[in-house]
Amino acid sequence: MTRTIWSTTEEQGYKVLQGENEFICVRIVPERGGKIISLINKSSGTEWIHRTNRSWTALHYGMNWGEGDQGGWDEMFPTIEACACPDDQWQDKHFPDHGEVWCMPWKYAIDGDSLLLQIEGKQVPYLLEKKISLAGNELRLDYGVENPTQHVFSYLWAAHPLLNIREGMKLEVSPSLGEIEIAYSHGERLGSQFDINTFPLAQGRNGELVNLSILEGKDNNAGEKYYFTGKLQEGYVRLTDPSSCESMMYQFSPDEVPYLAIWAHYGAFGDYTFAVEPATGYMDSVQRAHGLGKTKQVLPGATNRWTLRVVLVR
C-alpha cells in the first residue's frame, strides 16, 4: 500500500494540511470547520472540489453559511436548517444555519498515515471526530460522535462536498429509479418545498420532463435540492464525466447512513456546482427528521460511528 505523506502549507493566513500518495492529494483547513478545499486525481490532474473567488473572511459561531466562502467540502452537523434541538432535555437549545461545526476551528493531530480532527458541541455536549486517510485512489473518512451526557442526543449529519462539474456529467444512484421529496426548487421548477416528484425523470411545472441524472449547463438558471424518500438499500453514488471517463464514487453503509440528498446549482444562485450528500437524517431540519422518526440518536455514554469512502476512478 502506498504511504500517505502529510505536510503543512498556508493559504490566506490559514494553516492548510495536505495529504497525498501516488494517486490522490487532499487539502484540509482545520481552522475553517475542518473544510476540505481540494481533492485531486493525480493521474489526470483533475480537481474535484469547487472553490469560489470569495476571500476567506473570519468565521464565527452562528453565522449563516452564505456569509462564508461558499466553496469546498463542509461538515453539516447536528442539523442543516437552523432549528431547535428536538430532544426533551435540550428543547431550549437552538442550532444555527448549516449546523455548528462548519464555522468553528477543529483540533487536529497527524497520526501516522491519518489526520485526526475533533470538535466539541456548543449548545449540546458532544464530541464529533473525523479521521481522514488515503488508500490507493480512495479517500476514507471515518466519523464518530460521542455523547458524554446522561440523555439521548438526536443529530443529523450530512456531507456537503461542492464539486467541480461539467455539463453532461452523469449521476448514478442505487436504486436507479426512485421517489424524491423537494427541499427547494428555484422558481418551483420541480415543485415547492415538500412536493413529491420522481428520479431520474422529474415532472416540471410546465409539463416538461427534467432528467435529473444528466447535469445541466451553467446558464440554465436552475437549482434544486431533493432527498430520496426511502431509506437506502445500497450506499452507492457515482458521478461520471463521459468526456474523460473519470468518475467520483461514494460508498457507505446504508445502515449507518440511510438517506441521500442531491444539491444542484446550475447558475440560479451565482455558482455552478453540484453536491452529493449522504445523510444520517431525512430533509434538512433535525427537528423535522426527529418528528418523522428519520434521524440518528446516540445513547448516553455511547459513540456512534460511520464511514464514507470516496473513490476517484479514471
Tab-separated table of C-alpha atoms in Angstrom:
chain	number	residue	atom	x	y	z
A	1	MET	CA	0.000	0.000	0.000
A	2	THR	CA	1.282	3.442	-0.933
A	3	ARG	CA	2.101	5.516	2.118
A	4	THR	CA	0.432	8.884	2.756
A	5	ILE	CA	2.705	11.877	3.264
A	6	TRP	CA	1.326	14.798	5.293
A	7	SER	CA	2.721	18.323	5.011
A	8	THR	CA	1.705	21.837	6.052
A	9	THR	CA	1.226	24.912	3.866
A	10	GLU	CA	-0.558	28.240	4.298
A	11	GLU	CA	-3.305	29.994	2.358
A	12	GLN	CA	-4.924	33.360	3.121
A	13	GLY	CA	-3.414	33.292	6.605
A	14	TYR	CA	-4.712	29.810	7.490
A	15	LYS	CA	-2.787	26.587	8.019
A	16	VAL	CA	-3.561	24.008	5.336
A	17	LEU	CA	-2.805	20.314	5.858
A	18	GLN	CA	-2.003	18.346	2.711
A	19	GLY	CA	-2.100	14.574	2.459
A	20	GLU	CA	-1.024	12.741	-0.677
A	21	ASN	CA	0.012	9.388	-2.008
A	22	GLU	CA	0.820	8.193	-5.509
A	23	PHE	CA	-2.776	8.550	-6.679
A	24	ILE	CA	-4.595	11.395	-4.920
A	25	CYS	CA	-3.985	14.595	-2.979
A	26	VAL	CA	-6.315	16.149	-0.383
A	27	ARG	CA	-6.070	19.516	1.406
A	28	ILE	CA	-7.873	20.449	4.653
A	29	VAL	CA	-8.198	23.661	6.683
A	30	PRO	CA	-8.829	22.717	10.351
A	31	GLU	CA	-9.484	26.299	11.488
A	32	ARG	CA	-12.286	26.706	8.927
A	33	GLY	CA	-14.559	23.911	10.100
A	34	GLY	CA	-12.216	21.122	9.056
A	35	LYS	CA	-13.129	22.002	5.466
A	36	ILE	CA	-11.699	20.018	2.552
A	37	ILE	CA	-10.630	22.571	-0.070
A	38	SER	CA	-9.050	20.272	-2.641
A	39	LEU	CA	-9.232	16.666	-3.829
A	40	ILE	CA	-7.102	15.923	-6.884
A	41	ASN	CA	-6.812	12.816	-9.004
A	42	LYS	CA	-3.048	12.924	-9.590
A	43	SER	CA	-3.150	10.599	-12.611
A	44	SER	CA	-5.236	13.118	-14.561
A	45	GLY	CA	-4.710	16.358	-12.638
A	46	THR	CA	-8.478	16.727	-12.179
A	47	GLU	CA	-9.573	18.882	-9.231
A	48	TRP	CA	-12.927	17.652	-7.934
A	49	ILE	CA	-13.631	20.282	-5.265
A	50	HIS	CA	-15.343	23.537	-6.198
A	51	ARG	CA	-13.764	26.779	-4.999
A	52	THR	CA	-15.063	30.327	-5.319
A	53	ASN	CA	-13.191	33.630	-5.612
A	54	ARG	CA	-14.617	34.814	-2.297
A	55	SER	CA	-11.953	35.630	0.275
A	56	TRP	CA	-11.649	33.601	3.448
A	57	THR	CA	-13.163	36.104	5.824
A	58	ALA	CA	-13.156	35.182	9.503
A	59	LEU	CA	-15.814	32.685	10.540
A	60	HIS	CA	-17.807	32.907	13.755
A	61	TYR	CA	-20.264	30.669	15.523
A	62	GLY	CA	-23.876	31.067	14.459
A	63	MET	CA	-23.227	32.823	11.140
A	64	ASN	CA	-25.183	31.968	8.014
A	65	TRP	CA	-23.406	29.632	5.617
A	66	GLY	CA	-23.855	32.178	2.818
A	67	GLU	CA	-21.584	34.595	4.691
A	68	GLY	CA	-18.641	32.224	4.209
A	69	ASP	CA	-16.653	31.479	1.056
A	70	GLN	CA	-19.381	29.128	-0.249
A	71	GLY	CA	-16.962	26.552	-1.574
A	72	GLY	CA	-15.210	23.368	-0.577
A	73	TRP	CA	-16.486	20.430	1.460
A	74	ASP	CA	-18.032	21.309	4.833
A	75	GLU	CA	-19.479	19.061	7.526
A	76	MET	CA	-23.155	19.623	8.355
A	77	PHE	CA	-23.879	18.703	11.996
A	78	PRO	CA	-26.110	18.368	14.022
A	79	THR	CA	-28.556	19.924	11.537
A	80	ILE	CA	-28.539	21.754	8.207
A	81	GLU	CA	-31.523	24.033	8.609
A	82	ALA	CA	-31.471	26.238	11.706
A	83	CYS	CA	-33.845	24.775	14.296
A	84	ALA	CA	-34.327	23.851	17.929
A	85	CYS	CA	-32.840	20.669	19.329
A	86	PRO	CA	-35.631	18.052	19.272
A	87	ASP	CA	-34.613	16.211	22.434
A	88	ASP	CA	-36.688	16.879	25.565
A	89	GLN	CA	-33.643	17.653	27.669
A	90	TRP	CA	-32.435	20.417	25.310
A	91	GLN	CA	-35.541	21.815	23.639
A	92	ASP	CA	-34.500	25.318	24.710
A	93	LYS	CA	-31.282	24.975	22.667
A	94	HIS	CA	-31.168	26.176	19.056
A	95	PHE	CA	-28.756	25.074	16.344
A	96	PRO	CA	-27.669	27.705	13.767
A	97	ASP	CA	-27.768	27.665	9.965
A	98	HIS	CA	-25.948	24.644	8.455
A	99	GLY	CA	-25.209	23.398	11.962
A	100	GLU	CA	-22.481	24.196	14.460
A	101	VAL	CA	-19.252	22.695	13.225
A	102	TRP	CA	-18.636	24.184	9.745
A	103	CYS	CA	-17.759	27.621	11.153
A	104	MET	CA	-15.657	26.619	14.184
A	105	PRO	CA	-11.998	25.564	14.382
A	106	TRP	CA	-11.300	21.856	14.834
A	107	LYS	CA	-8.449	20.386	16.867
A	108	TYR	CA	-6.209	18.123	14.833
A	109	ALA	CA	-3.280	15.706	15.032
A	110	ILE	CA	-1.392	13.689	12.451
A	111	ASP	CA	-1.252	10.039	13.493
A	112	GLY	CA	0.902	8.041	11.096
A	113	ASP	CA	-0.871	7.978	7.738
A	114	SER	CA	-4.063	9.549	9.106
A	115	LEU	CA	-5.270	13.017	10.073
A	116	LEU	CA	-7.481	13.136	13.181
A	117	LEU	CA	-9.859	16.076	13.709
A	118	GLN	CA	-12.186	16.768	16.653
A	119	ILE	CA	-14.686	19.398	17.733
A	120	GLU	CA	-16.994	19.785	20.730
A	121	GLY	CA	-20.613	20.890	20.580
A	122	LYS	CA	-21.737	24.276	21.885
A	123	GLN	CA	-25.480	24.002	22.501
A	124	VAL	CA	-25.410	20.340	23.496
A	125	PRO	CA	-22.395	18.414	24.869
A	126	TYR	CA	-20.982	16.080	22.209
A	127	LEU	CA	-17.619	15.275	20.640
A	128	LEU	CA	-17.531	14.914	16.855
A	129	GLU	CA	-14.431	13.369	15.321
A	130	LYS	CA	-13.271	12.749	11.774
A	131	LYS	CA	-10.315	10.631	10.667
A	132	ILE	CA	-9.044	11.232	7.122
A	133	SER	CA	-6.878	8.641	5.413
A	134	LEU	CA	-5.874	7.663	1.883
A	135	ALA	CA	-5.637	4.173	0.393
A	136	GLY	CA	-4.686	3.993	-3.271
A	137	ASN	CA	-7.237	6.088	-5.177
A	138	GLU	CA	-9.616	6.221	-2.184
A	139	LEU	CA	-10.268	8.994	0.327
A	140	ARG	CA	-11.657	7.481	3.510
A	141	LEU	CA	-13.464	9.480	6.187
A	142	ASP	CA	-14.257	7.743	9.470
A	143	TYR	CA	-16.640	9.656	11.716
A	144	GLY	CA	-17.684	9.289	15.323
A	145	VAL	CA	-19.991	11.236	17.634
A	146	GLU	CA	-19.631	10.668	21.367
A	147	ASN	CA	-22.393	11.527	23.820
A	148	PRO	CA	-20.889	12.194	27.288
A	149	THR	CA	-24.251	13.054	28.857
A	150	GLN	CA	-26.931	11.018	30.601
A	151	HIS	CA	-29.518	11.826	27.920
A	152	VAL	CA	-30.191	10.679	24.363
A	153	PHE	CA	-28.847	13.056	21.691
A	154	SER	CA	-30.530	13.279	18.255
A	155	TYR	CA	-28.469	14.527	15.319
A	156	LEU	CA	-28.415	14.907	11.562
A	157	TRP	CA	-25.069	14.650	9.766
A	158	ALA	CA	-24.658	15.267	6.057
A	159	ALA	CA	-21.633	15.509	3.813
A	160	HIS	CA	-21.585	18.819	1.920
A	161	PRO	CA	-18.988	18.433	-0.872
A	162	LEU	CA	-19.358	21.137	-3.513
A	163	LEU	CA	-17.900	19.724	-6.712
A	164	ASN	CA	-16.356	20.984	-9.917
A	165	ILE	CA	-18.725	19.857	-12.653
A	166	ARG	CA	-19.248	19.961	-16.393
A	167	GLU	CA	-22.445	19.845	-18.409
A	168	GLY	CA	-23.359	16.327	-19.424
A	169	MET	CA	-21.910	14.556	-16.390
A	170	LYS	CA	-23.982	11.558	-15.330
A	171	LEU	CA	-25.333	10.806	-11.863
A	172	GLU	CA	-25.866	7.157	-10.921
A	173	VAL	CA	-27.610	6.204	-7.701
A	174	SER	CA	-28.948	2.957	-6.290
A	175	PRO	CA	-31.775	2.355	-6.887
A	176	SER	CA	-31.687	3.999	-10.321
A	177	LEU	CA	-35.376	4.913	-10.087
A	178	GLY	CA	-36.980	6.462	-7.038
A	179	GLU	CA	-39.357	8.890	-5.389
A	180	ILE	CA	-37.887	12.209	-4.279
A	181	GLU	CA	-39.101	14.985	-1.996
A	182	ILE	CA	-38.250	18.561	-2.945
A	183	ALA	CA	-36.416	20.621	-0.334
A	184	TYR	CA	-36.427	23.566	-2.741
A	185	SER	CA	-36.533	24.213	-6.455
A	186	HIS	CA	-35.595	27.573	-7.989
A	187	GLY	CA	-38.726	29.146	-9.432
A	188	GLU	CA	-40.544	25.994	-8.254
A	189	ARG	CA	-39.442	24.313	-11.468
A	190	LEU	CA	-39.943	20.871	-9.901
A	191	GLY	CA	-42.479	21.932	-7.297
A	192	SER	CA	-42.449	23.691	-3.947
A	193	GLN	CA	-40.989	22.509	-0.655
A	194	PHE	CA	-42.115	19.002	0.405
A	195	ASP	CA	-43.679	18.243	-3.008
A	196	ILE	CA	-43.052	14.711	-4.292
A	197	ASN	CA	-41.509	14.039	-7.709
A	198	THR	CA	-39.534	11.230	-9.342
A	199	PHE	CA	-35.935	10.407	-10.250
A	200	PRO	CA	-34.456	10.459	-12.823
A	201	LEU	CA	-37.291	11.887	-14.927
A	202	ALA	CA	-38.910	14.621	-12.848
A	203	GLN	CA	-42.047	16.434	-13.944
A	204	GLY	CA	-41.536	20.169	-14.462
A	205	ARG	CA	-44.268	22.652	-13.544
A	206	ASN	CA	-44.913	23.303	-17.234
A	207	GLY	CA	-45.281	19.611	-18.002
A	208	GLU	CA	-41.760	19.113	-19.317
A	209	LEU	CA	-39.602	16.214	-18.179
A	210	VAL	CA	-36.292	17.062	-16.473
A	211	ASN	CA	-33.639	14.332	-16.490
A	212	LEU	CA	-32.011	14.721	-13.091
A	213	SER	CA	-29.361	12.114	-13.880
A	214	ILE	CA	-27.714	14.387	-16.502
A	215	LEU	CA	-26.031	17.521	-15.135
A	216	GLU	CA	-27.194	20.737	-16.771
A	217	GLY	CA	-25.325	23.765	-18.116
A	218	LYS	CA	-24.178	26.707	-16.008
A	219	ASP	CA	-26.502	29.153	-17.790
A	220	ASN	CA	-29.720	27.221	-17.165
A	221	ASN	CA	-30.709	29.425	-14.187
A	222	ALA	CA	-31.829	26.309	-12.339
A	223	GLY	CA	-31.203	24.991	-8.859
A	224	GLU	CA	-32.681	22.205	-6.769
A	225	LYS	CA	-32.193	20.229	-3.626
A	226	TYR	CA	-34.070	16.997	-3.117
A	227	TYR	CA	-33.979	13.868	-0.947
A	228	PHE	CA	-34.719	10.301	-1.953
A	229	THR	CA	-37.721	9.478	0.221
A	230	GLY	CA	-36.872	5.905	1.137
A	231	LYS	CA	-34.042	4.524	3.215
A	232	LEU	CA	-31.197	3.393	1.001
A	233	GLN	CA	-30.755	-0.308	0.332
A	234	GLU	CA	-27.259	0.245	-1.032
A	235	GLY	CA	-24.837	3.043	-0.137
A	236	TYR	CA	-23.590	3.853	-3.615
A	237	VAL	CA	-23.463	7.034	-5.735
A	238	ARG	CA	-21.314	7.738	-8.792
A	239	LEU	CA	-20.737	10.945	-10.738
A	240	THR	CA	-19.115	10.322	-14.142
A	241	ASP	CA	-17.710	12.634	-16.811
A	242	PRO	CA	-18.323	10.891	-20.166
A	243	SER	CA	-15.850	13.170	-21.937
A	244	SER	CA	-12.913	11.910	-19.847
A	245	CYS	CA	-14.344	8.645	-18.433
A	246	GLU	CA	-13.349	9.879	-14.963
A	247	SER	CA	-15.660	9.365	-12.037
A	248	MET	CA	-16.088	10.033	-8.340
A	249	MET	CA	-17.774	7.224	-6.448
A	250	TYR	CA	-19.236	7.432	-2.923
A	251	GLN	CA	-19.596	4.281	-0.852
A	252	PHE	CA	-21.089	3.964	2.645
A	253	SER	CA	-23.177	1.635	4.766
A	254	PRO	CA	-26.930	2.302	4.384
A	255	ASP	CA	-27.380	1.116	7.961
A	256	GLU	CA	-25.067	3.884	9.184
A	257	VAL	CA	-26.055	6.494	6.574
A	258	PRO	CA	-29.579	5.667	5.322
A	259	TYR	CA	-30.523	8.808	3.357
A	260	LEU	CA	-29.303	10.686	0.296
A	261	ALA	CA	-29.771	14.276	-0.846
A	262	ILE	CA	-28.696	15.967	-4.077
A	263	TRP	CA	-27.936	19.684	-4.359
A	264	ALA	CA	-27.625	21.048	-7.913
A	265	HIS	CA	-26.693	24.676	-8.661
A	266	TYR	CA	-26.883	25.448	-12.360
A	267	GLY	CA	-26.377	29.202	-12.200
A	268	ALA	CA	-29.509	30.082	-10.213
A	269	PHE	CA	-27.591	31.158	-7.131
A	270	GLY	CA	-24.453	32.513	-8.761
A	271	ASP	CA	-22.251	29.426	-8.637
A	272	TYR	CA	-22.047	26.378	-10.869
A	273	THR	CA	-21.629	23.342	-8.656
A	274	PHE	CA	-23.201	20.101	-7.510
A	275	ALA	CA	-23.209	18.156	-4.242
A	276	VAL	CA	-23.865	14.513	-3.402
A	277	GLU	CA	-24.979	14.491	0.240
A	278	PRO	CA	-25.194	11.166	2.080
A	279	ALA	CA	-27.022	11.897	5.336
A	280	THR	CA	-27.980	10.240	8.608
A	281	GLY	CA	-31.321	12.077	8.701
A	282	TYR	CA	-34.123	12.967	6.309
A	283	MET	CA	-34.595	16.534	4.992
A	284	ASP	CA	-32.574	19.436	6.370
A	285	SER	CA	-34.019	20.022	9.846
A	286	VAL	CA	-33.045	17.625	12.624
A	287	GLN	CA	-36.211	18.725	14.411
A	288	ARG	CA	-38.399	17.669	11.474
A	289	ALA	CA	-36.384	14.481	10.920
A	290	HIS	CA	-36.875	13.570	14.581
A	291	GLY	CA	-40.614	14.109	14.261
A	292	LEU	CA	-40.672	11.759	11.269
A	293	GLY	CA	-38.588	9.151	13.076
A	294	LYS	CA	-35.883	9.607	10.423
A	295	THR	CA	-32.788	10.666	12.291
A	296	LYS	CA	-29.997	9.062	14.287
A	297	GLN	CA	-29.637	9.076	18.074
A	298	VAL	CA	-26.585	8.387	20.195
A	299	LEU	CA	-27.317	6.860	23.582
A	300	PRO	CA	-25.970	8.218	26.892
A	301	GLY	CA	-22.278	7.495	27.257
A	302	ALA	CA	-22.127	5.874	23.807
A	303	THR	CA	-20.403	6.637	20.497
A	304	ASN	CA	-21.939	6.249	17.034
A	305	ARG	CA	-19.591	5.637	14.101
A	306	TRP	CA	-19.923	5.724	10.318
A	307	THR	CA	-17.618	5.742	7.288
A	308	LEU	CA	-17.686	7.466	3.914
A	309	ARG	CA	-15.364	6.289	1.137
A	310	VAL	CA	-14.723	8.456	-1.935
A	311	VAL	CA	-13.050	6.685	-4.842
A	312	LEU	CA	-11.560	8.596	-7.795
A	313	VAL	CA	-11.542	6.494	-10.942
A	314	ARG	CA	-10.048	7.191	-14.345
